[in-house]
Coordinates of C-alpha atoms in Angstrom, one line a residue:
N207 CA -22.6 -20.6 -19.0
Q208 CA -20.3 -23.4 -18.0
A209 CA -17.1 -21.0 -18.4
F210 CA -18.9 -18.8 -15.4
I211 CA -19.9 -21.9 -13.4
N212 CA -16.0 -23.4 -13.6
N213 CA -14.7 -19.8 -13.4
E214 CA -12.8 -20.1 -16.3
W215 CA -13.6 -16.6 -17.6
Y216 CA -10.4 -16.5 -19.3
E217 CA -12.5 -17.8 -22.1
L218 CA -14.6 -14.9 -22.0
Y219 CA -12.5 -12.7 -23.7
G220 CA -15.2 -11.9 -26.7
F221 CA -17.6 -11.3 -23.8
M222 CA -15.4 -8.9 -22.1
E223 CA -14.3 -7.3 -25.1
S224 CA -18.3 -6.9 -25.8
L225 CA -18.5 -5.0 -22.3
K226 CA -16.0 -2.2 -23.7
I227 CA -15.2 -1.3 -20.3
K228 CA -13.3 2.2 -20.3
R229 CA -9.8 2.2 -19.2
N230 CA -8.4 5.0 -16.7
V231 CA -4.9 5.5 -15.9
L232 CA -4.9 6.1 -12.4
L233 CA -2.2 8.2 -11.2
N234 CA -3.5 8.6 -7.6
P235 CA -1.7 6.2 -5.0
G236 CA -4.3 3.6 -4.6
P237 CA -6.8 2.4 -5.7
A238 CA -4.4 1.2 -9.1
T239 CA -5.2 0.8 -12.3
T240 CA -6.2 -3.1 -13.0
T241 CA -6.5 -5.4 -15.7
D242 CA -9.8 -6.4 -17.1
T243 CA -9.2 -9.7 -16.3
V244 CA -8.9 -8.9 -12.4
K245 CA -12.2 -6.9 -13.2
M246 CA -13.8 -10.1 -14.7
A247 CA -12.7 -12.4 -11.9
Q248 CA -15.5 -10.9 -9.7
V249 CA -18.2 -12.6 -12.0
V250 CA -18.5 -15.9 -10.3
P251 CA -21.6 -17.7 -9.3
D252 CA -22.7 -17.0 -5.9
I253 CA -21.1 -18.8 -3.0
C254 CA -21.5 -19.3 0.4
P255 CA -18.1 -17.9 2.0
R256 CA -18.8 -20.9 4.6
E257 CA -17.9 -23.3 2.3
K258 CA -15.2 -25.8 2.0
E259 CA -14.3 -24.7 -1.2
F260 CA -14.2 -20.9 -0.4
A261 CA -11.9 -22.1 2.5
R262 CA -9.7 -23.8 0.3
L263 CA -9.3 -20.8 -1.8
M264 CA -8.4 -18.5 0.9
K265 CA -5.7 -21.0 2.0
D266 CA -4.1 -20.8 -1.2
L267 CA -4.1 -17.0 -1.3
R268 CA -3.0 -16.8 2.0
S269 CA 0.2 -19.2 0.7
D270 CA 0.6 -17.0 -1.9
L271 CA 0.7 -13.6 0.1
L272 CA 3.4 -15.1 2.4
N273 CA 5.4 -15.7 -1.3
V274 CA 5.1 -12.6 -2.2
V275 CA 7.4 -11.4 0.9
H276 CA 9.4 -14.5 0.7
A277 CA 7.9 -15.5 4.5
P278 CA 8.7 -19.1 5.3
D279 CA 5.1 -20.5 6.3
D280 CA 6.4 -22.3 9.0
E281 CA 7.4 -19.0 10.9
Y282 CA 4.7 -16.5 9.2
S283 CA 1.0 -16.5 8.5
A284 CA -0.7 -14.2 6.5
V285 CA -4.0 -13.3 8.5
L286 CA -7.2 -11.5 6.1
F287 CA -9.5 -8.5 7.3
C288 CA -12.2 -6.9 5.2
G289 CA -11.2 -3.6 5.0
S290 CA -8.9 -0.6 3.4
G291 CA -5.2 -0.6 4.2
T292 CA -6.0 1.4 7.7
I293 CA -7.5 -1.5 9.1
G294 CA -3.9 -3.3 9.0
I295 CA -2.2 -0.5 10.7
D296 CA -5.1 -1.0 13.4
V297 CA -5.2 -4.3 13.9
C298 CA -1.1 -4.8 14.5
I299 CA -1.3 -1.3 17.1
N300 CA -4.1 -2.4 19.3
S301 CA -2.9 -6.6 18.9
L302 CA 0.5 -6.3 19.1
L303 CA 1.5 -4.5 22.1
P304 CA 1.7 -6.3 25.7
E305 CA 0.6 -4.9 28.9
N306 CA 2.7 -2.0 30.6
K307 CA 5.1 -1.6 27.3
K308 CA 5.2 1.2 24.7
L309 CA 5.0 1.5 21.1
L310 CA 7.6 3.6 19.3
I311 CA 6.4 5.3 16.0
V312 CA 9.3 6.6 13.5
N313 CA 7.0 9.4 12.3
N314 CA 8.1 11.3 9.4
G315 CA 4.7 11.6 7.2
A316 CA 1.0 11.7 6.8
Y317 CA 0.7 7.6 7.6
S318 CA 3.3 7.4 10.3
Q319 CA 1.1 10.2 11.9
R320 CA -2.0 8.0 11.4
A321 CA -0.7 5.0 13.7
A322 CA 0.0 7.8 16.3
E323 CA -3.8 8.6 16.4
I324 CA -4.5 5.0 16.2
C325 CA -2.7 5.1 19.4
E326 CA -4.6 8.0 20.7
Y327 CA -7.6 6.4 20.3
Y328 CA -7.1 3.5 22.0
G329 CA -5.3 5.4 24.8
L330 CA -1.7 3.1 24.3
P331 CA 1.3 4.2 25.7
Y332 CA 3.8 5.5 22.9
I333 CA 6.5 7.4 21.6
D334 CA 6.0 10.0 18.8
L335 CA 9.3 10.3 17.3
R336 CA 9.0 12.9 15.1
F337 CA 11.2 13.6 12.0
P338 CA 10.9 16.1 9.4
I339 CA 8.6 14.7 6.2
D340 CA 11.2 15.8 3.6
A341 CA 14.2 13.6 5.2
L342 CA 15.0 10.2 6.4
P343 CA 14.7 9.1 10.2
D344 CA 18.1 9.6 11.5
M345 CA 19.4 6.6 13.1
Q346 CA 21.2 8.0 15.8
T347 CA 18.4 9.3 17.3
L348 CA 16.0 6.3 17.1
Q349 CA 19.2 4.5 19.1
K350 CA 19.5 6.8 21.9
T351 CA 15.4 6.9 22.2
L352 CA 15.6 2.9 22.4
E353 CA 18.4 3.1 24.8
E354 CA 16.5 5.4 27.1
N355 CA 13.3 3.6 26.8
P356 CA 13.7 0.0 27.6
D357 CA 10.2 -0.7 28.0
V358 CA 9.4 -0.4 24.0
A359 CA 8.0 -3.5 22.6
V360 CA 6.9 -2.4 19.1
V361 CA 8.8 -0.3 16.9
Y362 CA 6.6 1.0 13.8
S363 CA 7.3 2.6 10.8
T364 CA 6.1 3.1 7.2
H365 CA 8.2 1.4 4.4
N366 CA 7.1 4.3 1.6
E367 CA 5.6 7.4 3.3
T368 CA 3.1 7.7 0.4
G369 CA 2.3 11.5 1.2
T370 CA 5.3 12.5 0.2
G371 CA 7.3 9.5 -1.7
I372 CA 10.1 8.6 0.5
L373 CA 11.8 5.6 1.0
N374 CA 12.4 4.6 4.5
P375 CA 15.6 2.9 5.8
I376 CA 13.2 -0.2 7.3
R377 CA 16.2 -2.6 7.5
E378 CA 18.1 -0.4 9.2
I379 CA 15.1 0.5 11.9
G380 CA 14.2 -3.3 12.0
A381 CA 17.6 -4.1 13.3
L382 CA 18.0 -1.6 15.8
A383 CA 14.6 -2.9 17.1
H384 CA 15.8 -6.4 17.5
R385 CA 18.9 -5.1 19.4
Y386 CA 16.8 -3.7 21.8
G387 CA 14.5 -6.5 22.3
A388 CA 11.4 -5.0 20.1
I389 CA 9.7 -6.3 17.3
S390 CA 9.5 -4.4 14.3
V391 CA 6.0 -3.7 12.3
V392 CA 6.0 -2.3 8.7
D393 CA 3.3 -0.7 7.1
T394 CA 4.3 -1.8 3.6
T395 CA 0.5 -0.8 2.4
S396 CA 1.7 1.0 -1.0
T397 CA 5.3 -0.9 -1.3
L398 CA 4.3 -5.0 -1.0
A399 CA 3.9 -6.4 -4.3
M400 CA 5.9 -3.8 -6.2
R401 CA 9.2 -3.2 -4.6
P402 CA 10.5 -6.7 -4.1
I403 CA 10.2 -7.2 -0.1
D404 CA 11.9 -10.2 1.7
V405 CA 10.9 -9.8 5.3
Q406 CA 13.5 -11.7 7.0
E407 CA 16.2 -9.9 4.9
E408 CA 14.2 -6.6 5.6
N409 CA 14.0 -7.5 9.4
I410 CA 10.4 -7.4 9.5
D411 CA 8.3 -9.2 12.0
F412 CA 4.9 -7.9 10.4
C413 CA 4.0 -6.3 7.5
M414 CA 0.6 -5.3 5.8
A415 CA -0.9 -4.2 2.9
S416 CA -4.5 -3.9 0.9
A417 CA -5.5 -5.6 -2.4
Q418 CA -5.8 -2.6 -4.5
K419 CA -2.5 -1.2 -4.3
G420 CA 0.7 -3.1 -5.2
L421 CA -1.5 -6.7 -6.0
M422 CA -3.5 -4.5 -8.4
A423 CA -7.0 -6.1 -7.2
M424 CA -9.7 -4.5 -5.6
T425 CA -10.5 -2.5 -2.4
G426 CA -11.8 -4.6 0.2
L427 CA -9.2 -7.1 1.4
S428 CA -6.4 -6.3 3.4
F429 CA -3.9 -8.6 5.1
V430 CA -1.3 -8.9 8.2
I431 CA 1.5 -10.7 7.1
G432 CA 3.4 -11.9 10.6
R433 CA 5.4 -14.3 12.9
K434 CA 3.4 -17.1 14.0
D435 CA 5.2 -17.1 17.8
V436 CA 4.4 -13.4 18.2
I437 CA 0.7 -13.7 17.3
E438 CA 0.3 -16.8 19.5
A439 CA 1.7 -14.8 22.3
S440 CA -0.3 -11.7 21.5
K441 CA -3.4 -13.8 22.6
A442 CA -2.4 -12.7 26.6
Y443 CA -2.2 -9.4 25.8
P444 CA -5.0 -6.4 26.4
K445 CA -7.7 -7.2 24.2
R446 CA -8.5 -3.5 22.8
S447 CA -10.7 -4.5 19.9
Y448 CA -13.4 -6.9 19.0
Y449 CA -13.3 -7.0 15.1
C450 CA -9.5 -5.9 14.8
N451 CA -8.0 -8.4 16.8
L452 CA -5.1 -10.2 15.6
Y453 CA -5.0 -13.2 17.2
L454 CA -8.9 -13.8 17.3
Q455 CA -9.1 -13.7 13.2
Y456 CA -5.7 -15.6 13.1
E457 CA -7.2 -18.5 15.3
Y458 CA -10.4 -18.8 13.6
F459 CA -8.2 -19.1 10.2
E460 CA -6.4 -22.2 11.9
K461 CA -9.3 -24.0 13.1
T462 CA -11.6 -23.4 10.3
G463 CA -9.5 -22.1 7.4
Q464 CA -12.2 -18.7 7.4
M465 CA -12.2 -15.3 8.2
H466 CA -14.5 -14.9 11.7
F467 CA -16.7 -12.6 10.0
T468 CA -18.0 -12.2 6.5
P469 CA -15.3 -12.1 4.0
P470 CA -15.5 -9.9 0.8
V471 CA -15.8 -12.6 -1.7
Q472 CA -15.8 -11.1 -5.0
T473 CA -12.9 -9.1 -4.0
I474 CA -11.1 -12.3 -2.8
Y475 CA -11.7 -13.8 -6.6
A476 CA -10.0 -10.7 -8.0
T477 CA -7.1 -10.8 -5.9
M478 CA -6.3 -14.3 -6.6
Q479 CA -6.5 -13.6 -10.3
A480 CA -4.3 -10.5 -9.4
L481 CA -1.7 -13.2 -7.4
K482 CA -1.9 -15.5 -10.7
E483 CA -0.9 -12.2 -12.7
Y484 CA 1.9 -10.9 -10.3
F485 CA 3.7 -14.4 -10.7
A486 CA 2.8 -14.7 -14.0
E487 CA 4.8 -11.3 -14.6
G488 CA 7.4 -12.1 -12.2
E489 CA 8.7 -9.8 -9.0
E490 CA 11.5 -8.3 -10.7
E491 CA 9.6 -7.9 -13.9
K492 CA 7.3 -6.2 -12.4
W493 CA 9.3 -3.8 -10.2
A494 CA 11.2 -3.1 -13.9
R495 CA 7.8 -1.9 -15.2
H496 CA 6.9 0.3 -12.3
T497 CA 10.4 1.8 -12.5
R498 CA 10.0 2.5 -15.8
A499 CA 6.6 4.2 -15.3
F500 CA 8.4 6.1 -12.2
E501 CA 11.4 7.2 -14.6
A502 CA 8.8 8.3 -17.3
I503 CA 6.9 10.6 -14.8
H504 CA 10.3 12.2 -14.1
R505 CA 11.2 13.0 -17.5
G506 CA 7.9 14.7 -18.3
L507 CA 7.8 16.8 -15.4
S508 CA 11.4 17.9 -16.1
A509 CA 10.0 18.8 -19.4
L510 CA 7.9 21.1 -17.5
G511 CA 9.8 22.4 -15.3
F512 CA 8.2 20.9 -12.1
R513 CA 10.0 20.4 -8.5
D514 CA 10.0 17.8 -6.3
V515 CA 9.6 17.7 -3.0
I516 CA 11.6 14.9 -2.0
K517 CA 15.4 14.0 -3.2
R518 CA 15.4 11.8 -6.2
E519 CA 17.6 9.3 -4.6
W520 CA 15.3 9.2 -1.5
Q521 CA 12.3 8.3 -3.5
A522 CA 10.8 5.0 -3.4
G523 CA 10.0 4.3 -7.2
L524 CA 6.1 4.8 -6.6
V525 CA 5.3 8.4 -5.4
V526 CA 6.3 11.7 -7.0
S527 CA 5.5 14.6 -4.6
V528 CA 5.2 17.8 -7.0
L529 CA 5.1 21.5 -5.5
Y530 CA 2.7 23.3 -7.0
P531 CA 4.3 26.5 -9.7
D532 CA 4.0 30.0 -8.6
D533 CA 2.0 30.9 -11.2
P534 CA -1.6 33.2 -10.4
N535 CA -3.1 31.1 -13.4
W536 CA -2.5 27.8 -11.8
D537 CA -5.7 25.7 -10.4
F538 CA -5.2 22.2 -9.4
E539 CA -8.9 21.3 -9.3
K540 CA -9.1 22.9 -13.2
I541 CA -5.9 20.8 -14.1
H542 CA -7.5 17.7 -12.3
D543 CA -10.9 17.8 -14.1
Y544 CA -9.2 18.4 -17.2
C545 CA -7.0 15.4 -17.0
Y546 CA -10.1 13.2 -15.7
E547 CA -12.2 14.1 -17.9
R548 CA -9.4 12.6 -20.7
G549 CA -9.2 9.4 -18.8
F550 CA -6.2 10.4 -16.3
T551 CA -6.7 10.7 -12.7
I552 CA -4.2 12.9 -10.5
Y553 CA -3.9 13.3 -6.9
P554 CA -3.9 16.1 -4.2
G555 CA -0.4 15.9 -1.7
K556 CA -0.2 15.1 2.0
I557 CA 1.7 18.1 3.3
S558 CA -0.1 20.3 5.1
A559 CA 2.5 23.3 5.0
T560 CA 3.0 23.1 1.2
D561 CA 1.1 23.0 -1.7
T562 CA 1.9 19.7 -3.8
F563 CA 0.1 17.1 -6.1
R564 CA 1.0 13.6 -6.6
L565 CA 1.8 11.1 -9.7
C566 CA 2.3 7.3 -8.9
A567 CA 3.8 4.9 -10.9
L568 CA 1.4 2.5 -9.4
G569 CA -1.2 -0.2 -11.2
A570 CA -1.1 -1.7 -14.6
I571 CA 0.5 0.6 -16.5
D572 CA 3.8 1.4 -18.2
A573 CA 5.8 4.3 -19.7
P574 CA 4.0 5.0 -22.4
D575 CA 0.6 5.7 -20.3
I576 CA 2.6 8.1 -18.4
E577 CA 4.0 9.9 -21.8
A578 CA 0.3 10.0 -22.9
F579 CA -0.4 11.5 -19.7
F580 CA 1.9 14.2 -20.3
V581 CA 0.6 15.2 -23.3
V582 CA -2.8 15.9 -21.9
L583 CA -1.1 17.7 -18.6
R584 CA 0.3 20.0 -21.4
E585 CA -2.6 20.7 -23.0
A586 CA -4.3 21.5 -19.6
L587 CA -1.8 23.8 -18.7
A588 CA -2.0 25.9 -22.1
R589 CA -5.7 25.6 -21.9
Y590 CA -5.7 27.5 -18.4
H591 CA -2.6 29.6 -19.4
V592 CA -0.1 28.2 -17.0
R593 CA 3.3 29.0 -18.0
V594 CA 5.6 26.4 -19.3
P595 CA 8.5 26.0 -18.3
V596 CA 6.2 26.5 -14.9
V597 CA 7.7 29.2 -12.6
Y598 CA 9.0 28.8 -9.1
K599 CA 10.1 32.4 -7.4
E600 CA 13.2 30.5 -5.9

């Protein structure tokens, strides 16, 4: 079939329709609901990833990723890795810390804590600067810590703490990092290609993400976007990992145009299609769609009486973390299963001391999908005799 050979899958809508791919609405924080065209982009002829043709595809992909965050290609590079979003955290932490220097983690949630755990596993010197998970980091405390620790070389923060939905002030954090001679590394796994990001305006030296979140592609491909001068300087830093070394992967791309190790071939095709759809929709238009979905989540929760964990004005526009109601009939697993059987996926929270679940405005969804979900959720509450409006003791 010539359409397959040329990867002109867009001519195959009739074939796609015949597959009748069931559409699930994923309200978990990734992987995201995808378009059928992204799914079908994986159906391509087999190819050896060492072919020049495939290297050209990855070159274009890396360039497109820079454009998503408005990173100038003479200063920044996008380096691809095979793995989930956590691989980007690992790569940046183990690769970007010079000898006899410290890493400072702005820690107010589960994903910042993951960065601290990576430091522990590598035995790296770090400062775990902890703040409450339901509040913004205090900039005065951060500044004081940087003043008292002139050996901090990397300040690490998380843009959107996906466990709670809080939006951290990365521009201010980055500015303080730069003032005290450190680089700013930001986990943008759940915001890149969702919220508009300009790396230079936000004082970001390095950021990371994975294809299955804001790009609405498939799992298996992650990437780090960062300053070339720092990557090249990191060649002289201690080598703490082989597979996850940023300079090693960057150098291989620069010399050959290829990943050092076998790439996730079909996932790369899906990501290329997702990027085409990202640019076709437009940065601001896509963000407006996610915002519509986010606002629809809040309307639905309010109508049922549910409460947020995080102040609305501090939320990133992606995750709403919802408190379990104080109702003896409430059973998250039963509610989850009822919704799942009807095509909607909800997700438990990541707050150790508080029982929560999360609803996310991520993926190829819009407000009508959210409204349809709340019809099902209301049915589930009635099915299991959960009082509506839901009840809280305080």
